[in-house]
Tab-separated table of C-alpha atoms in Angstrom:
chain	number	residue	atom	x	y	z
A	1	MET	CA	-5.438	22.960	-27.049
A	2	GLU	CA	-7.156	19.768	-28.226
A	3	LYS	CA	-4.212	17.649	-26.997
A	4	LYS	CA	-3.868	19.306	-23.594
A	5	LYS	CA	-4.305	16.741	-20.822
A	6	ASP	CA	-4.096	18.623	-17.532
A	7	TRP	CA	-7.163	20.839	-17.935
A	8	GLY	CA	-7.449	21.270	-14.177
A	9	ALA	CA	-4.125	23.129	-14.080
A	10	LEU	CA	-5.246	25.866	-16.477
A	11	PRO	CA	-4.818	29.424	-15.179
A	12	PHE	CA	-7.460	32.096	-15.676
A	13	ALA	CA	-5.500	33.627	-18.554
A	14	TYR	CA	-5.699	34.330	-22.288
A	15	THR	CA	-4.833	31.543	-24.725
A	16	PRO	CA	-5.587	32.385	-28.373
A	17	LEU	CA	-7.655	29.845	-30.291
A	18	LYS	CA	-7.761	29.090	-34.008
A	19	SER	CA	-10.699	31.374	-34.804
A	20	ARG	CA	-12.886	34.196	-33.568
A	21	TYR	CA	-15.968	36.019	-34.884
A	22	GLU	CA	-15.790	39.504	-36.368
A	23	ALA	CA	-18.233	42.116	-37.648
A	24	VAL	CA	-17.505	45.712	-38.677
A	25	TYR	CA	-19.762	48.748	-38.645
A	26	LYS	CA	-19.413	51.353	-41.377
A	27	ASP	CA	-21.671	53.439	-43.589
A	28	GLY	CA	-24.466	53.086	-41.030
A	29	ARG	CA	-24.717	49.283	-40.852
A	30	TRP	CA	-23.061	46.115	-39.531
A	31	PHE	CA	-21.217	43.795	-41.939
A	32	GLU	CA	-20.539	40.293	-40.624
A	33	ASN	CA	-17.153	38.875	-41.603
A	34	GLY	CA	-17.909	35.680	-39.698
A	35	LEU	CA	-15.007	33.588	-38.406
A	36	VAL	CA	-11.497	34.975	-38.869
A	37	THR	CA	-8.131	33.490	-37.917
A	38	ASP	CA	-6.073	36.608	-37.173
A	39	ALA	CA	-6.017	37.382	-33.449
A	40	ASP	CA	-4.622	40.880	-34.100
A	41	ILE	CA	-6.601	43.991	-35.018
A	42	LYS	CA	-5.139	46.860	-37.060
A	43	ILE	CA	-6.826	50.231	-36.517
A	44	SER	CA	-6.018	53.944	-36.599
A	45	GLU	CA	-3.864	55.453	-33.874
A	46	SER	CA	-6.674	57.980	-33.480
A	47	ALA	CA	-9.389	55.355	-32.983
A	48	ALA	CA	-12.055	56.328	-30.456
A	49	VAL	CA	-11.203	53.323	-28.295
A	50	PHE	CA	-7.701	54.759	-27.729
A	51	GLN	CA	-8.680	58.396	-27.352
A	52	TYR	CA	-11.919	58.246	-25.371
A	53	ALA	CA	-12.232	54.607	-24.215
A	54	GLN	CA	-15.303	53.908	-26.332
A	55	THR	CA	-15.555	50.184	-25.687
A	56	CYS	CA	-17.623	47.651	-23.771
A	57	PHE	CA	-17.503	43.896	-23.356
A	58	GLU	CA	-19.212	40.816	-21.979
A	59	GLY	CA	-18.099	37.602	-20.321
A	60	LEU	CA	-19.770	34.190	-20.431
A	61	LYS	CA	-18.716	30.553	-20.480
A	62	ALA	CA	-19.246	27.418	-22.536
A	63	TYR	CA	-19.499	24.179	-20.550
A	64	ARG	CA	-19.299	20.521	-21.488
A	65	THR	CA	-22.004	18.586	-19.664
A	66	GLU	CA	-21.875	15.049	-18.338
A	67	SER	CA	-23.690	13.864	-21.482
A	68	GLY	CA	-21.060	15.517	-23.712
A	69	GLU	CA	-23.152	18.453	-24.910
A	70	ILE	CA	-21.674	21.937	-25.081
A	71	VAL	CA	-23.937	24.525	-23.490
A	72	MET	CA	-23.929	28.137	-22.313
A	73	PHE	CA	-25.688	29.683	-19.336
A	74	ARG	CA	-28.311	32.371	-20.064
A	75	PRO	CA	-26.497	34.105	-22.957
A	76	ASP	CA	-29.655	36.054	-23.738
A	77	LEU	CA	-29.068	38.100	-20.576
A	78	ASN	CA	-25.508	38.834	-21.672
A	79	ALA	CA	-26.856	39.959	-25.047
A	80	LYS	CA	-29.360	42.322	-23.424
A	81	ARG	CA	-26.739	43.756	-21.064
A	82	PHE	CA	-24.405	44.234	-24.025
A	83	GLN	CA	-27.133	46.231	-25.777
A	84	ASP	CA	-27.534	48.423	-22.680
A	85	SER	CA	-23.774	49.040	-22.606
A	86	CYS	CA	-23.708	49.934	-26.303
A	87	ARG	CA	-26.591	52.388	-25.955
A	88	ARG	CA	-24.933	54.131	-23.003
A	89	LEU	CA	-21.671	54.565	-24.959
A	90	LEU	CA	-23.345	55.582	-28.250
A	91	ILE	CA	-22.185	52.399	-29.971
A	92	PRO	CA	-24.502	51.043	-32.701
A	93	GLU	CA	-26.635	48.355	-31.155
A	94	ILE	CA	-25.937	44.683	-31.809
A	95	THR	CA	-29.102	42.616	-31.906
A	96	GLU	CA	-29.598	39.678	-29.569
A	97	GLU	CA	-29.761	37.373	-32.589
A	98	MET	CA	-26.414	38.623	-33.924
A	99	PHE	CA	-24.804	38.360	-30.475
A	100	ILE	CA	-25.974	34.759	-29.953
A	101	ARG	CA	-25.002	33.799	-33.501
A	102	ALA	CA	-21.506	35.223	-33.013
A	103	VAL	CA	-21.003	33.387	-29.729
A	104	ASP	CA	-22.353	30.102	-31.106
A	105	MET	CA	-20.100	30.256	-34.182
A	106	THR	CA	-17.025	30.918	-32.039
A	107	VAL	CA	-17.755	28.072	-29.646
A	108	ARG	CA	-18.637	25.559	-32.359
A	109	ASP	CA	-15.486	26.227	-34.364
A	110	ASN	CA	-13.364	25.877	-31.227
A	111	ALA	CA	-15.277	22.956	-29.714
A	112	GLY	CA	-12.073	20.988	-29.192
A	113	SER	CA	-10.954	23.638	-26.713
A	114	VAL	CA	-14.010	23.286	-24.482
A	115	PRO	CA	-12.583	21.493	-21.409
A	116	PRO	CA	-14.063	18.106	-20.513
A	117	TYR	CA	-16.775	17.634	-17.935
A	118	GLY	CA	-15.448	17.318	-14.412
A	119	SER	CA	-12.138	19.079	-15.107
A	120	GLY	CA	-13.164	22.287	-13.320
A	121	ALA	CA	-12.165	24.252	-16.426
A	122	THR	CA	-14.419	26.016	-18.946
A	123	LEU	CA	-14.214	27.927	-22.215
A	124	TYR	CA	-14.451	31.611	-21.321
A	125	ILE	CA	-16.111	33.685	-24.059
A	126	ARG	CA	-15.319	37.389	-24.462
A	127	PRO	CA	-17.538	39.449	-26.807
A	128	PHE	CA	-16.377	43.060	-27.153
A	129	VAL	CA	-16.899	46.102	-29.355
A	130	ILE	CA	-14.533	49.022	-29.933
A	131	GLY	CA	-14.796	52.407	-31.569
A	132	SER	CA	-12.327	51.805	-34.403
A	133	GLY	CA	-12.989	54.928	-36.466
A	134	PRO	CA	-10.611	57.894	-35.977
A	135	VAL	CA	-11.682	60.858	-33.839
A	136	LEU	CA	-9.877	63.908	-32.515
A	137	GLY	CA	-12.580	66.029	-30.945
A	138	VAL	CA	-14.652	64.431	-28.219
A	139	ALA	CA	-17.236	62.449	-30.184
A	140	PRO	CA	-18.290	58.853	-30.828
A	141	ALA	CA	-16.664	56.970	-33.690
A	142	LYS	CA	-18.401	56.351	-36.989
A	143	GLU	CA	-16.844	52.897	-37.414
A	144	TYR	CA	-16.736	49.944	-35.001
A	145	ILE	CA	-15.405	46.409	-34.690
A	146	PHE	CA	-17.348	43.703	-32.838
A	147	ARG	CA	-15.447	40.536	-31.981
A	148	VAL	CA	-15.964	37.366	-29.973
A	149	PHE	CA	-13.023	35.226	-28.890
A	150	GLY	CA	-12.614	32.344	-26.488
A	151	SER	CA	-9.980	31.057	-24.097
A	152	PRO	CA	-9.914	27.850	-22.009
A	153	VAL	CA	-9.571	28.858	-18.359
A	154	GLY	CA	-9.302	27.377	-14.912
A	155	THR	CA	-10.922	28.796	-11.792
A	156	TYR	CA	-10.655	32.536	-11.114
A	157	PHE	CA	-9.610	32.016	-7.501
A	158	LYS	CA	-7.226	29.084	-7.232
A	159	GLY	CA	-8.554	28.083	-3.825
A	160	GLY	CA	-11.817	27.043	-5.441
A	161	ILE	CA	-14.564	27.746	-2.917
A	162	LYS	CA	-12.163	28.330	-0.046
A	163	PRO	CA	-12.969	31.656	1.704
A	164	ILE	CA	-11.088	34.799	0.691
A	165	THR	CA	-10.494	38.118	2.471
A	166	LEU	CA	-11.646	41.483	1.090
A	167	THR	CA	-10.454	44.942	2.038
A	168	VAL	CA	-12.536	48.131	2.084
A	169	SER	CA	-11.302	50.450	-0.644
A	170	ASP	CA	-10.736	54.164	-0.153
A	171	TYR	CA	-11.353	54.608	-3.871
A	172	ASP	CA	-14.659	54.683	-5.746
A	173	ARG	CA	-15.415	52.138	-8.441
A	174	ALA	CA	-17.937	54.330	-10.279
A	175	ALA	CA	-19.425	57.808	-10.078
A	176	PRO	CA	-23.012	58.529	-9.017
A	177	ARG	CA	-25.190	58.461	-12.150
A	178	GLY	CA	-22.116	57.262	-14.071
A	179	THR	CA	-21.365	54.042	-15.956
A	180	GLY	CA	-21.174	51.607	-13.036
A	181	GLY	CA	-24.295	49.790	-14.218
A	182	ILE	CA	-22.872	48.849	-17.631
A	183	LYS	CA	-19.907	46.674	-18.600
A	184	ALA	CA	-17.703	49.473	-19.905
A	185	GLY	CA	-13.963	48.974	-20.095
A	186	ILE	CA	-13.386	52.290	-18.306
A	187	ASN	CA	-15.011	50.935	-15.124
A	188	TYR	CA	-12.397	48.208	-14.921
A	189	ALA	CA	-9.550	50.564	-15.770
A	190	MET	CA	-10.666	52.690	-12.815
A	191	SER	CA	-10.330	49.668	-10.505
A	192	LEU	CA	-6.808	48.640	-11.537
A	193	TYR	CA	-4.897	50.951	-9.212
A	194	ALA	CA	-7.038	50.156	-6.174
A	195	GLY	CA	-6.989	46.464	-7.062
A	196	GLY	CA	-3.232	46.472	-7.327
A	197	LYS	CA	-2.914	48.023	-3.870
A	198	ALA	CA	-5.284	45.410	-2.414
A	199	HIS	CA	-3.388	42.505	-3.967
A	200	ALA	CA	-0.024	43.919	-2.846
A	201	ALA	CA	-1.374	44.021	0.710
A	202	GLY	CA	-2.399	40.364	0.509
A	203	PHE	CA	-6.145	40.717	-0.097
A	204	ALA	CA	-8.077	38.904	-2.823
A	205	GLU	CA	-10.289	41.832	-3.804
A	206	ASN	CA	-11.557	45.282	-2.858
A	207	LEU	CA	-14.959	45.963	-1.382
A	208	TYR	CA	-16.334	49.232	-2.779
A	209	LEU	CA	-18.816	51.456	-0.963
A	210	ASP	CA	-21.322	53.742	-2.631
A	211	PRO	CA	-19.531	56.823	-4.003
A	212	GLY	CA	-22.137	59.285	-2.763
A	213	THR	CA	-22.250	58.613	0.974
A	214	ARG	CA	-19.797	55.710	1.473
A	215	SER	CA	-22.323	54.178	3.840
A	216	ARG	CA	-23.691	51.388	1.616
A	217	VAL	CA	-22.025	48.270	0.222
A	218	GLU	CA	-21.871	48.032	-3.558
A	219	GLU	CA	-19.623	45.358	-5.122
A	220	THR	CA	-16.028	44.241	-5.574
A	221	GLY	CA	-13.733	45.116	-8.466
A	222	GLY	CA	-14.949	42.216	-10.585
A	223	ALA	CA	-17.937	40.565	-8.919
A	224	ASN	CA	-21.214	41.195	-7.108
A	225	LEU	CA	-21.720	40.517	-3.396
A	226	ILE	CA	-24.133	38.177	-1.647
A	227	PHE	CA	-24.904	37.927	2.073
A	228	VAL	CA	-26.719	35.446	4.291
A	229	THR	CA	-28.398	36.581	7.496
A	230	LYS	CA	-28.229	34.587	10.711
A	231	ASP	CA	-31.793	33.391	10.058
A	232	ASN	CA	-30.833	32.152	6.548
A	233	LYS	CA	-32.203	34.991	4.443
A	234	LEU	CA	-30.297	35.636	1.186
A	235	VAL	CA	-29.535	39.324	0.565
A	236	THR	CA	-27.829	41.086	-2.348
A	237	PRO	CA	-27.050	44.828	-2.523
A	238	ARG	CA	-29.105	47.063	-4.802
A	239	SER	CA	-27.704	50.199	-6.402
A	240	PRO	CA	-27.816	51.852	-9.854
A	241	SER	CA	-23.994	51.778	-9.795
A	242	ILE	CA	-23.836	47.967	-9.538
A	243	LEU	CA	-23.401	45.869	-12.676
A	244	PRO	CA	-26.525	43.708	-13.163
A	245	SER	CA	-24.741	40.372	-12.824
A	246	VAL	CA	-26.254	37.378	-14.606
A	247	THR	CA	-24.903	35.144	-11.836
A	248	ARG	CA	-26.339	37.281	-9.035
A	249	ARG	CA	-29.793	37.333	-10.612
A	250	SER	CA	-29.606	33.568	-11.049
A	251	VAL	CA	-28.453	33.050	-7.451
A	252	LEU	CA	-31.511	34.915	-6.147
A	253	THR	CA	-33.789	32.608	-8.144
A	254	ILE	CA	-31.873	29.513	-7.029
A	255	GLY	CA	-32.130	30.621	-3.415
A	256	ARG	CA	-35.894	30.964	-3.653
A	257	GLN	CA	-36.839	28.094	-5.969
A	258	TYR	CA	-34.234	25.426	-5.177
A	259	LEU	CA	-33.204	26.102	-1.584
A	260	GLY	CA	-36.475	27.523	-0.257
A	261	LEU	CA	-34.795	30.654	1.100
A	262	GLU	CA	-36.291	34.070	1.495
A	263	ALA	CA	-34.247	36.234	-0.861
A	264	GLU	CA	-34.216	39.967	-1.434
A	265	GLU	CA	-32.302	42.652	-3.286
A	266	ARG	CA	-32.022	45.829	-1.217
A	267	GLU	CA	-29.685	48.531	-0.015
A	268	VAL	CA	-27.093	46.988	2.311
A	269	TYR	CA	-25.476	49.339	4.808
A	270	PHE	CA	-21.854	48.848	5.751
A	271	SER	CA	-22.871	48.976	9.403
A	272	GLU	CA	-24.860	45.746	8.874
A	273	LEU	CA	-21.910	43.562	7.925
A	274	ASP	CA	-21.220	42.425	11.486
A	275	ASP	CA	-24.729	40.970	11.597
A	276	PHE	CA	-24.405	38.616	8.596
A	277	ALA	CA	-23.560	34.926	8.991
A	278	GLU	CA	-22.090	34.462	5.500
A	279	CYS	CA	-20.719	36.574	2.682
A	280	GLY	CA	-19.695	35.690	-0.833
A	281	ILE	CA	-18.891	37.155	-4.224
A	282	CYS	CA	-20.457	35.952	-7.458
A	283	GLY	CA	-19.923	36.444	-11.176
A	284	THR	CA	-19.233	34.600	-14.405
A	285	ALA	CA	-15.498	34.348	-13.700
A	286	ALA	CA	-15.685	33.848	-9.923
A	287	VAL	CA	-18.879	31.707	-10.000
A	288	ILE	CA	-19.501	31.820	-6.201
A	289	CYS	CA	-16.576	32.325	-3.848
A	290	PRO	CA	-17.105	32.628	-0.081
A	291	VAL	CA	-15.710	35.573	1.869
A	292	GLY	CA	-14.414	34.745	5.330
A	293	ALA	CA	-13.422	38.228	6.475
A	294	ILE	CA	-13.352	41.890	5.452
A	295	ASN	CA	-10.577	44.240	6.496
A	296	ASP	CA	-11.884	47.710	7.381
A	297	HIS	CA	-8.671	49.690	7.802
A	298	GLY	CA	-7.331	47.239	10.373
A	299	ARG	CA	-10.651	46.274	11.949
A	300	ILE	CA	-11.540	42.731	10.884
A	301	ILE	CA	-15.160	41.901	10.172
A	302	SER	CA	-15.425	38.128	10.483
A	303	PHE	CA	-18.363	36.001	9.394
A	304	ASP	CA	-19.694	33.037	11.341
A	305	SER	CA	-18.765	30.699	8.475
A	306	GLY	CA	-15.065	31.421	9.108
A	307	MET	CA	-11.968	31.097	6.918
A	308	ASP	CA	-11.729	27.301	6.743
A	309	GLU	CA	-14.546	26.456	4.350
A	310	ALA	CA	-17.612	27.885	2.657
A	311	GLY	CA	-20.659	28.439	4.804
A	312	PRO	CA	-23.577	26.043	4.299
A	313	VAL	CA	-25.713	28.412	2.212
A	314	CYS	CA	-22.874	29.582	-0.052
A	315	ARG	CA	-21.858	25.973	-0.605
A	316	ARG	CA	-25.398	24.899	-1.494
A	317	LEU	CA	-25.761	27.877	-3.844
A	318	TYR	CA	-22.469	26.985	-5.541
A	319	GLU	CA	-23.345	23.308	-5.888
A	320	THR	CA	-26.811	24.085	-7.246
A	321	LEU	CA	-25.618	26.739	-9.701
A	322	THR	CA	-22.805	24.578	-11.088
A	323	GLY	CA	-25.114	21.559	-11.121
A	324	ILE	CA	-27.530	23.472	-13.359
A	325	GLN	CA	-24.745	24.761	-15.596
A	326	MET	CA	-23.173	21.326	-16.029
A	327	GLY	CA	-26.454	19.509	-16.599
A	328	ARG	CA	-26.521	17.580	-13.316
A	329	LEU	CA	-29.664	19.381	-12.140
A	330	PRO	CA	-32.773	20.456	-14.050
A	331	ALA	CA	-32.665	24.100	-15.107
A	332	PRO	CA	-35.453	26.669	-15.186
A	333	GLU	CA	-36.860	27.151	-18.668
A	334	GLY	CA	-34.555	29.167	-20.917
A	335	TRP	CA	-31.494	29.070	-18.661
A	336	ILE	CA	-29.456	26.563	-20.686
A	337	HIS	CA	-28.555	27.337	-24.299
A	338	ARG	CA	-27.379	24.270	-26.232
A	339	VAL	CA	-24.565	25.023	-28.683
A	340	MET	CA	-23.932	21.500	-29.948
């Protein structure tokens, strides 16, 4: 990857690098193997990850700033969310220090694969843990593997910040009081069928409603939602089934502190969508992508910002967020983690 020239043409896809971090859990404790070169994992056919989907993951990015530094954006929040996911799935907890150390080691050893500043590409980092010990009855594993790998990627949506169209899904992303609030692999497996139908019909993503009443907006298959009212108030949906996105939490702060907007997290009813001026999705992979329209079973909900370009607030949020991440703008204390 070090010799690749056209970084801007990278897809959002997996490219194995020379090394990745690994730790194994057995006999009641974690053993750190450090950096390993083998991208393959050999485990029992009866491993808990295969039988009962005992796995969770995280996603974050390493950026090269204008000054040449390699940094990450708020990895401490990813570490805390990873701990929450592990606790919910009865996976032995990985400390924040171990998580950050694992990510740092992976990025440093693959520094040549961090795309250059201004290319639009980044090094996507994927920490994950699996139940590797064999089980047959329904029970958590007694052995686990924690790994961190990286892959240089381009933008998630190839149109950049050009508006996309969502479609309202007839399927539920997560169950009430289920695992929607953690980054469990099963949540994403549940979205594959509905996501495939949406893509086949020409839509970029699904919009999921709350599974209990189907009257409130929750999130898309892989990103949180943001809305802007006609009087420039920033609104994000609140629900225990929504993944606590690092990007969404950061966008709320940016809206208040950088753009001077009133910003709130609250229940958003589907019936309100016609009243919003702008809509967007946000997440580590998507960053901020504007939504121009939502298809509700043939009825089109259009936003004032339209399908030609991002609305003014979404654009300013995107420019400010990426400016902070890339070092062009000053960051709130603790938001930027310097790797090297």
